[in-house]
Structures are given as structure tokens and as C-alpha cells.
PDB file of N, CA, C and O in Angstrom:
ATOM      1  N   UNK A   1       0.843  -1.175   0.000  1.00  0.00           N
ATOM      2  CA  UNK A   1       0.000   0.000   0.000  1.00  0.00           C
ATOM      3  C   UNK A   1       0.899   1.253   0.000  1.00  0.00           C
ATOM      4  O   UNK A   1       2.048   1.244   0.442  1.00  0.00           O
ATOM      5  N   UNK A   2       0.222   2.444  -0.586  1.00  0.00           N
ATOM      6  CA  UNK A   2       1.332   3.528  -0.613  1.00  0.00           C
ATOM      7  C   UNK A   2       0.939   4.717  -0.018  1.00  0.00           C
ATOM      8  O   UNK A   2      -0.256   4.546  -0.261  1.00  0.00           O
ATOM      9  N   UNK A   3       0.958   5.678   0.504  1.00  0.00           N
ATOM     10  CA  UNK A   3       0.467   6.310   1.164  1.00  0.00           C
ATOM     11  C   UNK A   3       0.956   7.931   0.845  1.00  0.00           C
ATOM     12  O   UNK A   3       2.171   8.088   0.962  1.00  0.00           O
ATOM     13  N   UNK A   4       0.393   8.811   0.568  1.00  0.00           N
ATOM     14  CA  UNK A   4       1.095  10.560   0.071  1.00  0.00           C
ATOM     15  C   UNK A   4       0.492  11.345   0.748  1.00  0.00           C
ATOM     16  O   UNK A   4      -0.430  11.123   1.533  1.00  0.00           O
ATOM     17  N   UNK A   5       0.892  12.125   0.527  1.00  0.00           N
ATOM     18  CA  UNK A   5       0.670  13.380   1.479  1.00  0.00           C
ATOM     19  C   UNK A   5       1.005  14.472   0.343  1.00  0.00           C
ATOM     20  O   UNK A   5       2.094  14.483  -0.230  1.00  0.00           O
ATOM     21  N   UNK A   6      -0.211  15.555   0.019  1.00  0.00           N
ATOM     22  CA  UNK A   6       0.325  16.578  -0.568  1.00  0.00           C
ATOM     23  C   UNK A   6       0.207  17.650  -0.399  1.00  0.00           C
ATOM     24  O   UNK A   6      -0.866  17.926   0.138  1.00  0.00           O
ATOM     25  N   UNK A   7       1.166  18.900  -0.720  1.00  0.00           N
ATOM     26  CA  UNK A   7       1.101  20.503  -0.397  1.00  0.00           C
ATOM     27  C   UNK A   7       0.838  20.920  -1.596  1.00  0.00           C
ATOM     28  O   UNK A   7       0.790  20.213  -2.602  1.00  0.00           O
ATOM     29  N   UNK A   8       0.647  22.164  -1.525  1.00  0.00           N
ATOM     30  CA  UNK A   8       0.148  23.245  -2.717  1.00  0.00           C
ATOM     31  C   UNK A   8       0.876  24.537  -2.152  1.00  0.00           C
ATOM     32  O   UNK A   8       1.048  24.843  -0.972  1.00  0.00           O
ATOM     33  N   UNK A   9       1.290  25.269  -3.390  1.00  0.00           N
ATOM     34  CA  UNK A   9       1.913  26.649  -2.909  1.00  0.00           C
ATOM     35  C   UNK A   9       1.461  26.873  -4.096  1.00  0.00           C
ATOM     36  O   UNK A   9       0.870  26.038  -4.782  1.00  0.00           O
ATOM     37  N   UNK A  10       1.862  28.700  -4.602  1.00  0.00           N
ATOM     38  CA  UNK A  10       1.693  29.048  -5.572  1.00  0.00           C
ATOM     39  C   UNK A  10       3.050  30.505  -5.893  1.00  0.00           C
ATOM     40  O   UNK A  10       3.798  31.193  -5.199  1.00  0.00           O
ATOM     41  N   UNK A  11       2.880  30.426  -6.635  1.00  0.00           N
ATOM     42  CA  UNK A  11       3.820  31.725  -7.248  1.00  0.00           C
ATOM     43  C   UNK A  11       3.619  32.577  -8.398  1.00  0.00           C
ATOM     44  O   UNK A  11       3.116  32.243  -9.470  1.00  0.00           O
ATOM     45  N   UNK A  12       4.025  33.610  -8.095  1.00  0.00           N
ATOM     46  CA  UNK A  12       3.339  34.723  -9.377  1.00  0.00           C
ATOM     47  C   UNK A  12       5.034  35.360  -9.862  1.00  0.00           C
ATOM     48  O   UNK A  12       5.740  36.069  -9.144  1.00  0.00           O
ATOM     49  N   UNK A  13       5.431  34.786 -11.474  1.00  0.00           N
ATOM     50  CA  UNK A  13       5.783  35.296 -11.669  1.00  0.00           C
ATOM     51  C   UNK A  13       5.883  36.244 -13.370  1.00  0.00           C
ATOM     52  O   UNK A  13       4.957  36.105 -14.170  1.00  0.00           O
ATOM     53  N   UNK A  14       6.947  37.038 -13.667  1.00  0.00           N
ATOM     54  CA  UNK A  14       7.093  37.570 -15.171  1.00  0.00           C
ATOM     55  C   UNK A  14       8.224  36.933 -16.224  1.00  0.00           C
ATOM     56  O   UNK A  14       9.423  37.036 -15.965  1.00  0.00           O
ATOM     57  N   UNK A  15       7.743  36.263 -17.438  1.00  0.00           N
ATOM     58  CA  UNK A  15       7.888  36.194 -18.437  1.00  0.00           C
ATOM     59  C   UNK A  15       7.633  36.419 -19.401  1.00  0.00           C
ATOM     60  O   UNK A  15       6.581  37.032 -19.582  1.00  0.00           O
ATOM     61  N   UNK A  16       8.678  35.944 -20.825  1.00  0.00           N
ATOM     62  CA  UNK A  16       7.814  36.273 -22.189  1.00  0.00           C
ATOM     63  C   UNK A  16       7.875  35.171 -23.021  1.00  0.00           C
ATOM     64  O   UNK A  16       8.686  34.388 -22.526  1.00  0.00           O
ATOM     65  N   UNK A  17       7.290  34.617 -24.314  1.00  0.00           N
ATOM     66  CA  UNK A  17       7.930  33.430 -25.160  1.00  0.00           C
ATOM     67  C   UNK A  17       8.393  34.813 -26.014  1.00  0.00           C
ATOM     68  O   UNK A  17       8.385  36.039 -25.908  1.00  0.00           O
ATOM     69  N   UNK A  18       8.870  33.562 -27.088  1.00  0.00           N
ATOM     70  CA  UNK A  18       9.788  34.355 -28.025  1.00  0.00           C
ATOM     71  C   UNK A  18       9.082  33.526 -29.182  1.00  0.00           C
ATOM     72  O   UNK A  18       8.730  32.360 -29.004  1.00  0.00           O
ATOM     73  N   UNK A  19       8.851  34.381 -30.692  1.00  0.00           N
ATOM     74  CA  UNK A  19       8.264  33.603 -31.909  1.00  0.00           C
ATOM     75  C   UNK A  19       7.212  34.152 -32.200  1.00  0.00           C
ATOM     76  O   UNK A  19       6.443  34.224 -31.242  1.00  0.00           O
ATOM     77  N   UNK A  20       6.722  34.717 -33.433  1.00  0.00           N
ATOM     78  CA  UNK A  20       5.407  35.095 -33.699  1.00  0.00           C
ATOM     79  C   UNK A  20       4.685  34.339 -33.279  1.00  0.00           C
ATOM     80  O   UNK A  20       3.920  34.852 -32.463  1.00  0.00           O
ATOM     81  N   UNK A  21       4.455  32.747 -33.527  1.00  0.00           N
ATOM     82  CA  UNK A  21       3.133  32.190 -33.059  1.00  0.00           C
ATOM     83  C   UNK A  21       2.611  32.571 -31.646  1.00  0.00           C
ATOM     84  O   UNK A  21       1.639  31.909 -31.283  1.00  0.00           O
ATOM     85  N   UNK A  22       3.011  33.390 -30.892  1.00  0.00           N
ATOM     86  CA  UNK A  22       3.007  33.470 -29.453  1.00  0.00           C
ATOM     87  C   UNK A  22       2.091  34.817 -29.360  1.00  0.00           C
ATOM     88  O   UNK A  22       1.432  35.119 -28.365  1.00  0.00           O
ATOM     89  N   UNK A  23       2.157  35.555 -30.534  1.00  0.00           N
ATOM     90  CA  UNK A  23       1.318  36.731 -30.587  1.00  0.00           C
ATOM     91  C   UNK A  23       1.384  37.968 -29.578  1.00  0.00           C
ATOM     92  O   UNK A  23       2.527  38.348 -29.326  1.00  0.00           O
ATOM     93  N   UNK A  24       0.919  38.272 -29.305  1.00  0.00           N
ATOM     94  CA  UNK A  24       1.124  39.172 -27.738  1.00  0.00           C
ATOM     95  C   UNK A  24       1.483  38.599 -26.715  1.00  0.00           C
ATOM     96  O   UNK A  24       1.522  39.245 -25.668  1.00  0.00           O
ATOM     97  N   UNK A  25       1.801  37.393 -26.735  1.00  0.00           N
ATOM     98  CA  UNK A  25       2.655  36.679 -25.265  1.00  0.00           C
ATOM     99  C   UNK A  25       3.913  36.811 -25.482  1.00  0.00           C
ATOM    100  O   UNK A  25       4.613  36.322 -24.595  1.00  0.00           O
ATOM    101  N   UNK A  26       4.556  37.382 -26.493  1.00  0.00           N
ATOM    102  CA  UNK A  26       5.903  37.341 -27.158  1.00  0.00           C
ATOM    103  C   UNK A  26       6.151  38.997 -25.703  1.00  0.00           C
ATOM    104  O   UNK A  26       7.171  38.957 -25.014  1.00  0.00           O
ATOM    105  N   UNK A  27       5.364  39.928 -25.538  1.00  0.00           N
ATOM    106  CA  UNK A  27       5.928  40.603 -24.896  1.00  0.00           C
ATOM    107  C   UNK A  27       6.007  40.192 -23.489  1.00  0.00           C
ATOM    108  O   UNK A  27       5.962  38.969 -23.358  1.00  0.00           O
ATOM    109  N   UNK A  28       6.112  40.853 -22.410  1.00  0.00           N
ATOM    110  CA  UNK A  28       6.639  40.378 -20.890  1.00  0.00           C
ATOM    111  C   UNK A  28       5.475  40.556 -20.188  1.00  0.00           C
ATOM    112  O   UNK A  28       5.259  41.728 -19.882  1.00  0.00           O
ATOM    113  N   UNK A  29       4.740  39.830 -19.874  1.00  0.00           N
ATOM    114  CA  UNK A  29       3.714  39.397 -19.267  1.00  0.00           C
ATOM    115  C   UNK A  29       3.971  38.927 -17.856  1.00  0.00           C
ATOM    116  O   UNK A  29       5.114  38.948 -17.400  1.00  0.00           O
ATOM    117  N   UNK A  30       2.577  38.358 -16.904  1.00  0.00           N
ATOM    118  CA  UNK A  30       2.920  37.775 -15.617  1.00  0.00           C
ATOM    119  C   UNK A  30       1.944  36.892 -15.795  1.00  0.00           C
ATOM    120  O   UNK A  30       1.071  37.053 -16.648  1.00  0.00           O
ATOM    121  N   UNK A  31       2.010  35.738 -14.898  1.00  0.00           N
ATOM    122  CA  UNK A  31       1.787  34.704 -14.202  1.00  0.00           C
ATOM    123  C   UNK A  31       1.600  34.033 -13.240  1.00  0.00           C
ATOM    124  O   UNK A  31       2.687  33.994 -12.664  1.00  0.00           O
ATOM    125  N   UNK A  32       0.624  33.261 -12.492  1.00  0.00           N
ATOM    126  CA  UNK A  32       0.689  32.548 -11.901  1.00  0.00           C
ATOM    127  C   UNK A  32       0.698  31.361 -11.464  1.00  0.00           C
ATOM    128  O   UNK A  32      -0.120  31.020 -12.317  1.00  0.00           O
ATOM    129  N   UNK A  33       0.891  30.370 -10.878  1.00  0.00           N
ATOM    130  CA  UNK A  33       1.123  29.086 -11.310  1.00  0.00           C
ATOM    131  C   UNK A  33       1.082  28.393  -9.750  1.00  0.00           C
ATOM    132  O   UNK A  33       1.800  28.710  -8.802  1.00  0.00           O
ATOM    133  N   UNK A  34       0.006  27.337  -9.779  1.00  0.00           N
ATOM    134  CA  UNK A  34       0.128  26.506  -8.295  1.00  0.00           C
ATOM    135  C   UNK A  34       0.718  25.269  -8.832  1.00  0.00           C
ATOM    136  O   UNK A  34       0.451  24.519  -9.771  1.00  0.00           O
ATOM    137  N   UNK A  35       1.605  25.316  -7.916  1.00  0.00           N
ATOM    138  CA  UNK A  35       2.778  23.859  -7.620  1.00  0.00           C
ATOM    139  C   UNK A  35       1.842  22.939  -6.437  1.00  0.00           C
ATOM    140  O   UNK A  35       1.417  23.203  -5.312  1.00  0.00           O
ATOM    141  N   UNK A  36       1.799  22.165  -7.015  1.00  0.00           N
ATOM    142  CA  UNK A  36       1.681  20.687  -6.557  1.00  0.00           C
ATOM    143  C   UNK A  36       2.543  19.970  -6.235  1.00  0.00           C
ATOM    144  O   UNK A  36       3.398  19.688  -7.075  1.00  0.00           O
ATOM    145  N   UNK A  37       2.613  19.495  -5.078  1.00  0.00           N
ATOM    146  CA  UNK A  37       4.077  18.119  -4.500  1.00  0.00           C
ATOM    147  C   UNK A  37       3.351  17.535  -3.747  1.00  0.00           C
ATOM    148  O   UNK A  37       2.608  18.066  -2.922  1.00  0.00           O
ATOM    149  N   UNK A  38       3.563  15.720  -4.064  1.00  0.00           N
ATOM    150  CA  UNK A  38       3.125  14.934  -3.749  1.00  0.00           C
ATOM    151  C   UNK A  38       4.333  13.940  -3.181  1.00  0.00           C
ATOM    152  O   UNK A  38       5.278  13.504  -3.839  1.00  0.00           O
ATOM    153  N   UNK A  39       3.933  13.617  -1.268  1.00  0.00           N
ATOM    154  CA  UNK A  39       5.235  12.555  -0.552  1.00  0.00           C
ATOM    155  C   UNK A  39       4.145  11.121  -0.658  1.00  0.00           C
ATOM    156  O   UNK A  39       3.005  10.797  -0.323  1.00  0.00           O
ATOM    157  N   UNK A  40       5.122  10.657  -1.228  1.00  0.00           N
ATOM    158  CA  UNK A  40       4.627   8.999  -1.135  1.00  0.00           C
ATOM    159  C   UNK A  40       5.690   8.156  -0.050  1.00  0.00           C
ATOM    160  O   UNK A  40       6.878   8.467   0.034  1.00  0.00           O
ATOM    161  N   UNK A  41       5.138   7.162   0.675  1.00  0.00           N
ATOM    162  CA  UNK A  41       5.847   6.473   1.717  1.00  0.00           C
ATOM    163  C   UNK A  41       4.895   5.000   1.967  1.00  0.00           C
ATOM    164  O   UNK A  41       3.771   4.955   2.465  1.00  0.00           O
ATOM    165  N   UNK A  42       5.711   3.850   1.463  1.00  0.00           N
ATOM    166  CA  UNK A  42       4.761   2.619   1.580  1.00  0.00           C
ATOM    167  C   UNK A  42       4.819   2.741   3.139  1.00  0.00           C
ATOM    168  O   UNK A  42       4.101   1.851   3.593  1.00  0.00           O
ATOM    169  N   UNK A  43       5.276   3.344   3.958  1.00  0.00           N
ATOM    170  CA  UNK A  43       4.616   2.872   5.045  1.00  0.00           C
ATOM    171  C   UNK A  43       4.388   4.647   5.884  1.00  0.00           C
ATOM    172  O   UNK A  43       4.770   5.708   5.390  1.00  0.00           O
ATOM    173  N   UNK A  44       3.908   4.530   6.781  1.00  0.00           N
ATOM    174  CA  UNK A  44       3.722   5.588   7.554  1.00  0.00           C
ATOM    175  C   UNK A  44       4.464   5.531   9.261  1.00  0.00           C
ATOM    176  O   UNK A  44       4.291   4.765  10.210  1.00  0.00           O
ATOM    177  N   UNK A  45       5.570   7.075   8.993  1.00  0.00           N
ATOM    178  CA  UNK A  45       5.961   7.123  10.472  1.00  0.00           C
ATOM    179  C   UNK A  45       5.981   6.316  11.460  1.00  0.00           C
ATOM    180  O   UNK A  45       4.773   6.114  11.587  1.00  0.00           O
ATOM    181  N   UNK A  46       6.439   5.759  12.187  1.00  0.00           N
ATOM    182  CA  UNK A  46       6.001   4.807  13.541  1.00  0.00           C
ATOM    183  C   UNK A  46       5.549   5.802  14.365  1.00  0.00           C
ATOM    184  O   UNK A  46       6.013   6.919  14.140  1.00  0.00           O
ATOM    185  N   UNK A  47       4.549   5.658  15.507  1.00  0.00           N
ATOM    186  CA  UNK A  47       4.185   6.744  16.623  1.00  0.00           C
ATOM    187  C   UNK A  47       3.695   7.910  16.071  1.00  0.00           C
ATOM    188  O   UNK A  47       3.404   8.668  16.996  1.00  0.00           O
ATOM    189  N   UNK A  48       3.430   8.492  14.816  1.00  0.00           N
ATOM    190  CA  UNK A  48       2.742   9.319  14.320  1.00  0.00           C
ATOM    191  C   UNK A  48       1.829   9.221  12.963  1.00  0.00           C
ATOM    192  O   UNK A  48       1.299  10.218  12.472  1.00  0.00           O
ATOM    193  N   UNK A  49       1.710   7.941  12.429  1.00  0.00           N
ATOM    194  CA  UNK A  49       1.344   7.506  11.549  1.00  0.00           C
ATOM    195  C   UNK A  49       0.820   8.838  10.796  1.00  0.00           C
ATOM    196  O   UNK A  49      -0.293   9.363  10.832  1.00  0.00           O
ATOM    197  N   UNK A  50       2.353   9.323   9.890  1.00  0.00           N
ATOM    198  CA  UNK A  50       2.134  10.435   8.945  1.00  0.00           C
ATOM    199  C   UNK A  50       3.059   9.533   7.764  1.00  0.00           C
ATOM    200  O   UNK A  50       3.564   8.428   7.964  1.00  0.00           O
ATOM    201  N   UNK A  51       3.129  10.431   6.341  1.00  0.00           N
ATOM    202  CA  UNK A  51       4.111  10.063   5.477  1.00  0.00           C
ATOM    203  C   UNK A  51       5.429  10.815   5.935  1.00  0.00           C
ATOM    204  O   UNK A  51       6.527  10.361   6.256  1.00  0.00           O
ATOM    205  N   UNK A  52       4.772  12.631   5.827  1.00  0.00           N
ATOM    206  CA  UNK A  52       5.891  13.171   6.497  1.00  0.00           C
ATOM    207  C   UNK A  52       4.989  14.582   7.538  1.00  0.00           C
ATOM    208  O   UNK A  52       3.782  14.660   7.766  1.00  0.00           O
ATOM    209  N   UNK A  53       6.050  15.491   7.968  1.00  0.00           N
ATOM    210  CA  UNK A  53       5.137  16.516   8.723  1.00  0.00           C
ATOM    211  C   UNK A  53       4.788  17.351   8.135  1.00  0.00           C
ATOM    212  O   UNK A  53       5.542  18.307   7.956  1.00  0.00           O
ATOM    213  N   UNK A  54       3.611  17.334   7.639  1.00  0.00           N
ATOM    214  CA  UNK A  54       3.503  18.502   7.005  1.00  0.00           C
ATOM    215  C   UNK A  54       3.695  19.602   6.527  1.00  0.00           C
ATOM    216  O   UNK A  54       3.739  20.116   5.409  1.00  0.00           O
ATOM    217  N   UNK A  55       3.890  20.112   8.368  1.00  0.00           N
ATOM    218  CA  UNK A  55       4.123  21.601   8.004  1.00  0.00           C
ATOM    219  C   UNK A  55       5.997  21.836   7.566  1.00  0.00           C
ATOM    220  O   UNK A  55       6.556  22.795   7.033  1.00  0.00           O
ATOM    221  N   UNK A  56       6.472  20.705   7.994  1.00  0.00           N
ATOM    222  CA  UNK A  56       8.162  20.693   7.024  1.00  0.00           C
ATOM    223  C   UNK A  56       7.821  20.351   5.356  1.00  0.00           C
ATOM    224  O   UNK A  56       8.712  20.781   4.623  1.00  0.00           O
ATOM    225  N   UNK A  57       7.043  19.871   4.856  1.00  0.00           N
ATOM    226  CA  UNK A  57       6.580  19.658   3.550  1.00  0.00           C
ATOM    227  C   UNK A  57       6.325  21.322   2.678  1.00  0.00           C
ATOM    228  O   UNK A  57       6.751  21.899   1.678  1.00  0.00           O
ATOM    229  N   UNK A  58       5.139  21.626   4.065  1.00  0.00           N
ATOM    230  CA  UNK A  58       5.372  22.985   3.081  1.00  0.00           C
ATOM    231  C   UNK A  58       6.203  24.239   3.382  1.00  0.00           C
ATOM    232  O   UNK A  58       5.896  25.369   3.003  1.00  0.00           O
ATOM    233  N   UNK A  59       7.312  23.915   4.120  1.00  0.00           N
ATOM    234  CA  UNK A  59       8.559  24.998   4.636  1.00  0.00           C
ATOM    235  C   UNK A  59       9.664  24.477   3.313  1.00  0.00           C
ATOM    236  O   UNK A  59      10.323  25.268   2.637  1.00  0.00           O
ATOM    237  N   UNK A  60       9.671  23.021   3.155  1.00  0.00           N
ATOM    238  CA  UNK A  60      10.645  22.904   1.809  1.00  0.00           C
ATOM    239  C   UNK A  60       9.734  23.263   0.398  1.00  0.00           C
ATOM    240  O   UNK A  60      10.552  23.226  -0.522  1.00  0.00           O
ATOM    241  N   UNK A  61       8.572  23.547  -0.072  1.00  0.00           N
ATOM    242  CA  UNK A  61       8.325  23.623  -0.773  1.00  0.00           C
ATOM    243  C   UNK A  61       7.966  25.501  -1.114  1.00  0.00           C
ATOM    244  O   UNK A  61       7.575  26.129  -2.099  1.00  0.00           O
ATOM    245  N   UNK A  62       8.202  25.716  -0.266  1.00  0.00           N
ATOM    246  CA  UNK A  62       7.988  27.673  -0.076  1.00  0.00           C
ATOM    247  C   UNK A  62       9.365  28.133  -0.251  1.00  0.00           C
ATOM    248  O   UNK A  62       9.591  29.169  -0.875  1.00  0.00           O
ATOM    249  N   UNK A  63      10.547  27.235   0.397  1.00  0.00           N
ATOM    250  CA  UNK A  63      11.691  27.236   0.415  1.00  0.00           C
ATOM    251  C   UNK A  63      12.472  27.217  -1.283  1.00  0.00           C
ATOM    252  O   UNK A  63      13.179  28.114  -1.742  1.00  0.00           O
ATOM    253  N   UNK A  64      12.023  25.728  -2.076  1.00  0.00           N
ATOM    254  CA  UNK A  64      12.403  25.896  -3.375  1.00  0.00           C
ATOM    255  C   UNK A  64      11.378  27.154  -4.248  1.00  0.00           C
ATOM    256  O   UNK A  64      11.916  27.672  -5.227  1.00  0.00           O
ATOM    257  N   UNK A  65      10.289  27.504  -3.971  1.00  0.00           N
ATOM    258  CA  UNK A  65       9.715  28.177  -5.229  1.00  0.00           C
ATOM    259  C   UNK A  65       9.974  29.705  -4.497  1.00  0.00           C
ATOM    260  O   UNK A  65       9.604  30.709  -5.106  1.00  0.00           O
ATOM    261  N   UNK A  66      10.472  29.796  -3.478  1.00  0.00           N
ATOM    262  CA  UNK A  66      10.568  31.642  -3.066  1.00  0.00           C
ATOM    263  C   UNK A  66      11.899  31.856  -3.952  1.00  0.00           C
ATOM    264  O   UNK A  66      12.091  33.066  -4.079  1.00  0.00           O
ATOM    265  N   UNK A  67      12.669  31.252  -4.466  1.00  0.00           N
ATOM    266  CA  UNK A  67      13.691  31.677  -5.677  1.00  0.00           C
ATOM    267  C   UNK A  67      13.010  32.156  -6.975  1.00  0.00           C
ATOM    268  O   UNK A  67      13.484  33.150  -7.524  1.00  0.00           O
ATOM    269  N   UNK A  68      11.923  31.530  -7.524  1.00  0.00           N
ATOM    270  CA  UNK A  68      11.097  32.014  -8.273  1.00  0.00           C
ATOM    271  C   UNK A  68      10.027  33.087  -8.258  1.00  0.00           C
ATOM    272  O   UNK A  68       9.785  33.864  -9.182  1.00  0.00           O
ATOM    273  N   UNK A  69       9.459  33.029  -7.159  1.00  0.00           N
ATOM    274  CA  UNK A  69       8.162  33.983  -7.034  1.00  0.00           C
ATOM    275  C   UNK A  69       8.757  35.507  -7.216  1.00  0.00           C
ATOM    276  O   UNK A  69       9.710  35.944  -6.572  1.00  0.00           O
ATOM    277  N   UNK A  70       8.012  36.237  -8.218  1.00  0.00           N
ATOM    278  CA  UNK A  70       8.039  37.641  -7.778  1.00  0.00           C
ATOM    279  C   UNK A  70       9.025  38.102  -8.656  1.00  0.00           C
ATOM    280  O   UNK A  70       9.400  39.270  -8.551  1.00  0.00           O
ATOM    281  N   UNK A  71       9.660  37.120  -9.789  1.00  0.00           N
ATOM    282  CA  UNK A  71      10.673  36.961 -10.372  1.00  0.00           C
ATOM    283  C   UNK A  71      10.538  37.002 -11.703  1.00  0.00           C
ATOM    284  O   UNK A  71       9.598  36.313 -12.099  1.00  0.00           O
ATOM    285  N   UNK A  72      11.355  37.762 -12.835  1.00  0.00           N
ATOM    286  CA  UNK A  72      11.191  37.504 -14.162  1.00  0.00           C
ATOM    287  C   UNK A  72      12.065  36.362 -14.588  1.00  0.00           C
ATOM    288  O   UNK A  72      13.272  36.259 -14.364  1.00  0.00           O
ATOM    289  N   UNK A  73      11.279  35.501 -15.245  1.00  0.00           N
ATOM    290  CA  UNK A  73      12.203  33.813 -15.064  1.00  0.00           C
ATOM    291  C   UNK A  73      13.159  34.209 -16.588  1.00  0.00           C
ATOM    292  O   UNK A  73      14.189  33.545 -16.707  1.00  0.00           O
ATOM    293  N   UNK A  74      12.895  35.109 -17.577  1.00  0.00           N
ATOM    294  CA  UNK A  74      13.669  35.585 -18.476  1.00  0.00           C
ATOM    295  C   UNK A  74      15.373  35.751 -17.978  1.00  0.00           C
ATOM    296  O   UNK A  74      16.293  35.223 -18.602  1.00  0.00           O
ATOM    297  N   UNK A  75      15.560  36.606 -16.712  1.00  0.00           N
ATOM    298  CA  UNK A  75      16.559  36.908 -16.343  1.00  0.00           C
ATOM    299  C   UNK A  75      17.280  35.569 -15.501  1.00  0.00           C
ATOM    300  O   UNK A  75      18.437  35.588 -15.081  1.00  0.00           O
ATOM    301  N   UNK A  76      16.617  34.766 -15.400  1.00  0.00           N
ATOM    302  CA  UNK A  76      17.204  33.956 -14.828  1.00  0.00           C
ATOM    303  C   UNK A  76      17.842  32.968 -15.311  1.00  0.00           C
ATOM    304  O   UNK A  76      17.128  32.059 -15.735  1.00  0.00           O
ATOM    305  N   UNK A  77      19.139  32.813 -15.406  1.00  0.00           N
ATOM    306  CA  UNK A  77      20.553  31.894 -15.923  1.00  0.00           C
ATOM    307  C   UNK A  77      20.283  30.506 -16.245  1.00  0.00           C
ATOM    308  O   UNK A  77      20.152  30.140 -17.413  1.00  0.00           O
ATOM    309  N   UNK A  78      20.202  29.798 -15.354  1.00  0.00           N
ATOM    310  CA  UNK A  78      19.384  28.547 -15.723  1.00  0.00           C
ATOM    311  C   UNK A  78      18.049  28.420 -16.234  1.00  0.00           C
ATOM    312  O   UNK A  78      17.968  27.414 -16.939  1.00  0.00           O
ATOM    313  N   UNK A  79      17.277  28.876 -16.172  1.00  0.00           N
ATOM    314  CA  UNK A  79      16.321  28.785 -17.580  1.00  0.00           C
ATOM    315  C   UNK A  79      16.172  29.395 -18.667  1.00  0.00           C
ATOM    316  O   UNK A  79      15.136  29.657 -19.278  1.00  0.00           O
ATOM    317  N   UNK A  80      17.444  29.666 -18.949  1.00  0.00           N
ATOM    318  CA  UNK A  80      17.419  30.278 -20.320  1.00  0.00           C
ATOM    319  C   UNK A  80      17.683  29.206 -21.227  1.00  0.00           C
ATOM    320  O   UNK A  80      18.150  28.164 -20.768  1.00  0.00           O
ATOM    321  N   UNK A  81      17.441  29.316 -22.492  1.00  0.00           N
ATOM    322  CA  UNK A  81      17.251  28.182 -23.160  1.00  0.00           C
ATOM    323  C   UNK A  81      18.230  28.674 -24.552  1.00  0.00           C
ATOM    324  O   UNK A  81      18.371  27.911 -25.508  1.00  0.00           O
TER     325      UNK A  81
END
């Protein structure tokens, strides 16, 4: 049996595509976007029968997307393509 546990966050940030087919999205626009993460664990905690603690689930997941939020992902080095 498998057992998950999931958080939700969200983040708002600014980009643009690049290419006519993109039409007016070609200029710098914003966004928002809810992240989904899902903990799977065939078994659950001993003495707390959790997968994990929650509220550390969503301290690492506020943790990876606060690099993004609030952010033009254009300027940012690794996702440039």
C-alpha cells in the first residue's frame, strides 16, 4: 500500500515566449502558477502515523519556489534556453 501526502503553494511570476506564433505573449507578461508536491511512503511514520510533517513539507516547498516567485524567469541563468 502507498500512502502521500500533498502541499500546494503558488507563485506569481514575469515572463515572455519568443516567436510570432506566441502573438502578444511574445511581450513580458505575468503569471501565476500553483505547484503541486506529492510525498509517497509505503509505510507511515512509527508513533505518528504520517508520510511526512507537514508543516516541514510545506517549509521545503515555499523554500524551493521563493527563488522564483516575484521573479522575471527571463533573467534567470538557468532557464534560459
Amino acid at each position: 500500500m502507498t500512502f502521500t501526502l500533498g502541499v500546494r503553494d503558488s507563485i506569481m511570476i514575469a515572463h515572455s515566449f519568443h516567436g510570432e506564433s506566441f502573438g502578444p505573449a511574445q511581450k513580458m507578461h505575468g503569471a501565476t502558477y500553483t505547484v503541486d508536491c506529492e510525498f509517497e511512503a509505503s509505510e507511515l511514520v512509527k508513533d505518528v502515523n504520517w508520510v511526512v510533517d507537514i508543516g516541514e513539507a510545506s517549509k521545503v516547498l515555499a523554500e524551493v519556489l521563493a527563488q522564483y516567485n516575484y521573479q522575471n524567469l527571463d533573467e534567470i541563468e538557468s532557464l534560459k534556453v
